[in-house]
PDB file of C-alpha atoms in Angstrom:
ATOM      1  CA  SER A 250    -106.042 -63.528  90.917  1.00  0.00           C
ATOM      2  CA  ARG A 251    -103.093 -63.071  93.276  1.00  0.00           C
ATOM      3  CA  LEU A 252    -103.788 -59.336  93.487  1.00  0.00           C
ATOM      4  CA  GLY A 253    -107.494 -59.864  94.161  1.00  0.00           C
ATOM      5  CA  ARG A 254    -108.507 -57.290  91.564  1.00  0.00           C
ATOM      6  CA  ALA A 255    -108.757 -56.780  87.822  1.00  0.00           C
ATOM      7  CA  VAL A 256    -105.599 -55.917  85.952  1.00  0.00           C
ATOM      8  CA  ASP A 257    -104.919 -55.015  82.311  1.00  0.00           C
ATOM      9  CA  ARG A 258    -108.412 -53.498  81.907  1.00  0.00           C
ATOM     10  CA  ARG A 259    -109.018 -52.203  78.424  1.00  0.00           C
ATOM     11  CA  ALA A 260    -112.052 -50.891  76.613  1.00  0.00           C
ATOM     12  CA  VAL A 261    -113.024 -52.371  73.290  1.00  0.00           C
ATOM     13  CA  SER A 262    -115.293 -50.554  70.892  1.00  0.00           C
ATOM     14  CA  LYS A 263    -117.033 -52.440  68.101  1.00  0.00           C
ATOM     15  CA  GLY A 264    -120.417 -52.700  66.489  1.00  0.00           C
ATOM     16  CA  TYR A 265    -123.024 -54.672  68.418  1.00  0.00           C
ATOM     17  CA  GLY A 266    -123.410 -57.072  65.485  1.00  0.00           C
ATOM     18  CA  GLU A 267    -119.748 -58.017  65.899  1.00  0.00           C
ATOM     19  CA  VAL A 268    -120.229 -59.268  69.474  1.00  0.00           C
ATOM     20  CA  SER A 269    -119.701 -63.008  69.284  1.00  0.00           C
ATOM     21  CA  GLY A 270    -118.143 -66.055  70.850  1.00  0.00           C
ATOM     22  CA  GLU A 271    -117.283 -65.702  74.511  1.00  0.00           C
ATOM     23  CA  GLU A 272    -118.491 -62.084  74.477  1.00  0.00           C
ATOM     24  CA  ARG A 273    -122.081 -63.421  74.516  1.00  0.00           C
ATOM     25  CA  SER A 274    -123.351 -65.564  77.392  1.00  0.00           C
ATOM     26  CA  THR A 275    -124.129 -69.195  76.616  1.00  0.00           C
ATOM     27  CA  ILE A 276    -126.648 -69.175  79.493  1.00  0.00           C
ATOM     28  CA  ASP A 277    -128.620 -66.266  78.018  1.00  0.00           C
ATOM     29  CA  PRO A 278    -127.316 -64.930  74.676  1.00  0.00           C
ATOM     30  CA  ARG A 279    -129.214 -61.665  75.232  1.00  0.00           C
ATOM     31  CA  CYS A 280    -126.592 -60.835  77.847  1.00  0.00           C
ATOM     32  CA  THR A 281    -123.158 -59.810  76.660  1.00  0.00           C
ATOM     33  CA  ILE A 282    -120.048 -58.311  78.188  1.00  0.00           C
ATOM     34  CA  CYS A 283    -121.073 -54.967  76.663  1.00  0.00           C
ATOM     35  CA  GLU A 284    -121.680 -52.147  79.122  1.00  0.00           C
ATOM     36  CA  GLY A 285    -124.625 -51.153  76.936  1.00  0.00           C
ATOM     37  CA  ASP A 286    -126.426 -54.377  77.889  1.00  0.00           C
ATOM     38  CA  GLN A 287    -126.223 -53.535  81.602  1.00  0.00           C
ATOM     39  CA  VAL A 288    -128.794 -51.417  83.422  1.00  0.00           C
ATOM     40  CA  TRP A 289    -128.589 -49.814  86.840  1.00  0.00           C
ATOM     41  CA  ILE A 290    -130.601 -51.214  89.739  1.00  0.00           C
ATOM     42  CA  ASP A 291    -131.211 -48.794  92.581  1.00  0.00           C
ATOM     43  CA  LEU A 292    -132.530 -50.374  95.784  1.00  0.00           C
ATOM     44  CA  PRO A 293    -133.294 -48.268  98.874  1.00  0.00           C
ATOM     45  CA  GLY A 294    -130.197 -47.910 101.048  1.00  0.00           C
ATOM     46  CA  VAL A 295    -127.965 -49.859  98.645  1.00  0.00           C
ATOM     47  CA  GLU A 296    -125.297 -48.462  96.316  1.00  0.00           C
ATOM     48  CA  PRO A 297    -126.676 -48.859  92.751  1.00  0.00           C
ATOM     49  CA  PHE A 298    -125.312 -51.817  90.796  1.00  0.00           C
ATOM     50  CA  ARG A 299    -125.659 -53.077  87.222  1.00  0.00           C
ATOM     51  CA  ALA A 300    -127.089 -56.267  85.752  1.00  0.00           C
ATOM     52  CA  CYS A 301    -128.076 -57.530  82.305  1.00  0.00           C
ATOM     53  CA  TRP A 302    -131.139 -55.736  80.984  1.00  0.00           C
ATOM     54  CA  ALA A 303    -132.937 -59.060  80.376  1.00  0.00           C
ATOM     55  CA  HIS A 304    -132.958 -59.918  84.099  1.00  0.00           C
ATOM     56  CA  ALA A 305    -132.711 -56.553  85.852  1.00  0.00           C
ATOM     57  CA  SER A 306    -136.439 -56.307  86.547  1.00  0.00           C
ATOM     58  CA  SER A 307    -136.641 -59.789  88.091  1.00  0.00           C
ATOM     59  CA  ILE A 308    -133.516 -59.097  90.182  1.00  0.00           C
ATOM     60  CA  GLU A 309    -134.948 -55.837  91.463  1.00  0.00           C
ATOM     61  CA  THR A 310    -138.322 -57.457  92.207  1.00  0.00           C
ATOM     62  CA  ALA A 311    -136.678 -60.385  94.036  1.00  0.00           C
ATOM     63  CA  LEU A 312    -134.402 -58.222  96.165  1.00  0.00           C
ATOM     64  CA  LEU A 313    -137.195 -55.773  97.048  1.00  0.00           C
ATOM     65  CA  ALA A 314    -139.404 -58.720  98.049  1.00  0.00           C
ATOM     66  CA  ALA A 315    -136.577 -60.077 100.221  1.00  0.00           C
ATOM     67  CA  MET A 316    -136.182 -56.690 101.885  1.00  0.00           C
ATOM     68  CA  ASN A 317    -139.940 -56.504 102.489  1.00  0.00           C
ATOM     69  CA  GLN A 318    -139.656 -59.889 104.244  1.00  0.00           C
ATOM     70  CA  GLY A 319    -137.011 -58.579 106.646  1.00  0.00           C
ATOM     71  CA  ALA A 320    -133.753 -59.199 104.795  1.00  0.00           C
ATOM     72  CA  VAL A 321    -131.171 -56.471 105.183  1.00  0.00           C
ATOM     73  CA  ILE A 322    -129.233 -55.784 102.010  1.00  0.00           C
ATOM     74  CA  GLU A 323    -126.277 -53.452 102.356  1.00  0.00           C
ATOM     75  CA  GLU A 324    -124.275 -54.248  99.233  1.00  0.00           C
ATOM     76  CA  VAL A 325    -124.767 -56.000  95.915  1.00  0.00           C
ATOM     77  CA  VAL A 326    -122.047 -56.495  93.317  1.00  0.00           C
ATOM     78  CA  GLY A 327    -123.464 -57.279  89.898  1.00  0.00           C
ATOM     79  CA  TYR A 328    -121.894 -56.622  86.492  1.00  0.00           C
ATOM     80  CA  ARG A 329    -118.142 -56.750  86.737  1.00  0.00           C
ATOM     81  CA  PRO A 330    -116.369 -57.217  83.417  1.00  0.00           C
ATOM     82  CA  GLY A 331    -113.276 -59.329  83.414  1.00  0.00           C
ATOM     83  CA  ARG A 332    -111.966 -62.845  83.495  1.00  0.00           C
ATOM     84  CA  THR A 333    -112.899 -64.183  86.901  1.00  0.00           C
ATOM     85  CA  GLY A 334    -113.327 -67.883  86.119  1.00  0.00           C
ATOM     86  CA  GLY A 335    -111.440 -70.845  84.785  1.00  0.00           C
ATOM     87  CA  PRO A 336    -107.883 -71.900  85.467  1.00  0.00           C
ATOM     88  CA  LEU A 337    -105.013 -69.509  86.077  1.00  0.00           C
ATOM     89  CA  ASP A 338    -102.549 -68.733  83.294  1.00  0.00           C
ATOM     90  CA  ALA A 339     -98.758 -68.608  83.760  1.00  0.00           C
ATOM     91  CA  GLU A 340     -99.043 -65.054  85.145  1.00  0.00           C
ATOM     92  CA  GLY A 341    -101.677 -66.006  87.726  1.00  0.00           C
ATOM     93  CA  ARG A 342    -104.641 -64.479  85.879  1.00  0.00           C
ATOM     94  CA  ARG A 343    -108.006 -66.165  85.357  1.00  0.00           C
ATOM     95  CA  THR A 344    -108.628 -67.289  81.793  1.00  0.00           C
ATOM     96  CA  GLU A 345    -112.424 -67.365  81.399  1.00  0.00           C
ATOM     97  CA  LEU A 346    -115.240 -64.867  81.693  1.00  0.00           C
ATOM     98  CA  GLY A 347    -117.458 -65.501  84.706  1.00  0.00           C
ATOM     99  CA  SER A 348    -121.174 -64.774  85.045  1.00  0.00           C
ATOM    100  CA  HIS A 349    -120.474 -61.310  86.504  1.00  0.00           C
ATOM    101  CA  ALA A 350    -118.994 -60.274  83.146  1.00  0.00           C
ATOM    102  CA  TYR A 351    -122.409 -60.767  81.515  1.00  0.00           C
ATOM    103  CA  GLY A 352    -124.409 -59.149  84.326  1.00  0.00           C
ATOM    104  CA  LEU A 353    -125.793 -62.578  85.269  1.00  0.00           C
ATOM    105  CA  ALA A 354    -124.307 -62.893  88.765  1.00  0.00           C
ATOM    106  CA  LEU A 355    -124.751 -61.127  92.076  1.00  0.00           C
ATOM    107  CA  ASP A 356    -122.667 -61.034  95.226  1.00  0.00           C
ATOM    108  CA  VAL A 357    -125.028 -60.089  98.050  1.00  0.00           C
ATOM    109  CA  ASN A 358    -123.729 -58.716 101.358  1.00  0.00           C
ATOM    110  CA  PRO A 359    -120.151 -59.926 100.867  1.00  0.00           C
ATOM    111  CA  ASP A 360    -119.130 -58.624 104.312  1.00  0.00           C
ATOM    112  CA  GLN A 361    -121.368 -61.243 105.966  1.00  0.00           C
ATOM    113  CA  ASN A 362    -121.183 -64.004 103.326  1.00  0.00           C
ATOM    114  CA  GLY A 363    -117.530 -64.565 102.509  1.00  0.00           C
ATOM    115  CA  MET A 364    -115.831 -66.770  99.954  1.00  0.00           C
ATOM    116  CA  TYR A 365    -113.651 -69.543 101.363  1.00  0.00           C
ATOM    117  CA  SER A 366    -111.082 -71.772  99.700  1.00  0.00           C
ATOM    118  CA  GLY A 367    -109.255 -74.528 101.530  1.00  0.00           C
ATOM    119  CA  GLY A 368    -111.097 -73.516 104.695  1.00  0.00           C
ATOM    120  CA  GLN A 369    -109.567 -70.010 104.548  1.00  0.00           C
ATOM    121  CA  LEU A 370    -111.540 -66.801 104.074  1.00  0.00           C
ATOM    122  CA  ARG A 371    -110.406 -65.385 100.706  1.00  0.00           C
ATOM    123  CA  HIS A 372    -112.858 -62.563 100.040  1.00  0.00           C
ATOM    124  CA  GLY A 373    -115.530 -60.752 102.029  1.00  0.00           C
ATOM    125  CA  GLY A 374    -116.330 -61.300 105.676  1.00  0.00           C
ATOM    126  CA  GLU A 375    -116.815 -64.274 107.938  1.00  0.00           C
ATOM    127  CA  TYR A 376    -119.820 -66.475 107.149  1.00  0.00           C
ATOM    128  CA  ARG A 377    -121.822 -67.203 110.287  1.00  0.00           C
ATOM    129  CA  PRO A 378    -125.081 -68.877 109.234  1.00  0.00           C
ATOM    130  CA  ASP A 379    -126.280 -69.429 112.825  1.00  0.00           C
ATOM    131  CA  SER A 380    -125.870 -65.782 113.829  1.00  0.00           C
ATOM    132  CA  GLY A 381    -129.452 -64.741 113.057  1.00  0.00           C
ATOM    133  CA  ASP A 382    -128.040 -61.733 111.195  1.00  0.00           C
ATOM    134  CA  PRO A 383    -130.624 -60.670 108.556  1.00  0.00           C
ATOM    135  CA  ARG A 384    -127.742 -59.895 106.179  1.00  0.00           C
ATOM    136  CA  THR A 385    -126.515 -63.508 106.194  1.00  0.00           C
ATOM    137  CA  ILE A 386    -127.703 -65.817 103.432  1.00  0.00           C
ATOM    138  CA  THR A 387    -128.979 -69.281 104.307  1.00  0.00           C
ATOM    139  CA  ARG A 388    -131.518 -71.565 102.635  1.00  0.00           C
ATOM    140  CA  ASP A 389    -134.115 -70.109 105.014  1.00  0.00           C
ATOM    141  CA  SER A 390    -133.370 -66.469 104.228  1.00  0.00           C
ATOM    142  CA  PRO A 391    -135.628 -64.260 102.093  1.00  0.00           C
ATOM    143  CA  ILE A 392    -132.657 -63.390  99.856  1.00  0.00           C
ATOM    144  CA  TYR A 393    -132.168 -67.066  99.011  1.00  0.00           C
ATOM    145  CA  ARG A 394    -135.901 -67.717  98.532  1.00  0.00           C
ATOM    146  CA  GLU A 395    -136.524 -64.760  96.258  1.00  0.00           C
ATOM    147  CA  LEU A 396    -133.406 -65.029  94.087  1.00  0.00           C
ATOM    148  CA  THR A 397    -133.785 -68.785  93.552  1.00  0.00           C
ATOM    149  CA  LYS A 398    -137.451 -68.224  92.666  1.00  0.00           C
ATOM    150  CA  ALA A 399    -136.190 -65.730  90.038  1.00  0.00           C
ATOM    151  CA  GLY A 400    -133.938 -68.402  88.472  1.00  0.00           C
ATOM    152  CA  PHE A 401    -130.660 -67.713  90.273  1.00  0.00           C
ATOM    153  CA  GLY A 402    -128.622 -70.536  91.752  1.00  0.00           C
ATOM    154  CA  TRP A 403    -126.771 -70.018  95.032  1.00  0.00           C
ATOM    155  CA  ASP A 404    -123.164 -71.129  95.292  1.00  0.00           C
ATOM    156  CA  GLY A 405    -123.961 -72.327  98.819  1.00  0.00           C
ATOM    157  CA  ASP A 406    -125.960 -75.136  97.186  1.00  0.00           C
ATOM    158  CA  ARG A 407    -123.030 -76.332  95.085  1.00  0.00           C
ATOM    159  CA  ASP A 408    -120.438 -78.939  95.938  1.00  0.00           C
ATOM    160  CA  ARG A 409    -117.205 -77.244  94.926  1.00  0.00           C
ATOM    161  CA  SER A 410    -113.642 -76.958  96.113  1.00  0.00           C
ATOM    162  CA  PHE A 411    -114.543 -73.520  97.503  1.00  0.00           C
ATOM    163  CA  ASP A 412    -117.554 -71.961  99.239  1.00  0.00           C
ATOM    164  CA  ASP A 413    -118.881 -68.655  97.925  1.00  0.00           C
ATOM    165  CA  TRP A 414    -121.748 -67.803 100.260  1.00  0.00           C
ATOM    166  CA  MET A 415    -122.446 -64.369  98.726  1.00  0.00           C
ATOM    167  CA  HIS A 416    -122.741 -65.540  95.095  1.00  0.00           C
ATOM    168  CA  PHE A 417    -125.848 -66.108  92.968  1.00  0.00           C
ATOM    169  CA  SER A 418    -125.731 -66.856  89.217  1.00  0.00           C
ATOM    170  CA  TYR A 419    -128.603 -66.918  86.766  1.00  0.00           C
ATOM    171  CA  GLY A 420    -129.344 -70.316  85.248  1.00  0.00           C
ATOM    172  CA  ASP A 421    -126.906 -72.222  87.475  1.00  0.00           C
TER     173      ASP A 421
END
């Protein structure tokens, strides 16, 4: 967490039938931390990203619809294995798997929709909802409309100790 990146990454190989516990999402058990459950989504003009196979089609449809309505999407971060949630351990590392680890979360245009904690920008770029920038996510933006219609909750709608304007999670 202090380094702002994953550390101690290691690959684990086991039979699919052995995937259990926290390795399987409680929101949608079809989605696991396994790379084999993630499929690539390739939008025009956007670096391909991965998401859980069970929701990839609805994500692609939603984001294409948003683009057709004038939204500009430059970057999407989807599947990202690792512990990115929960409290910090004694070494400053997160202790729980977040929705990205299951391919059930998206960070859309992080350079325009930053994450803030304690009023300070922690990740991404400045969030300026009144700018009129078609890359910025607001409740009136096509990105918001289409992803929430597809079952994704926006962190901008949550009352938390931090604001993560880029982040959408399935089932939240």
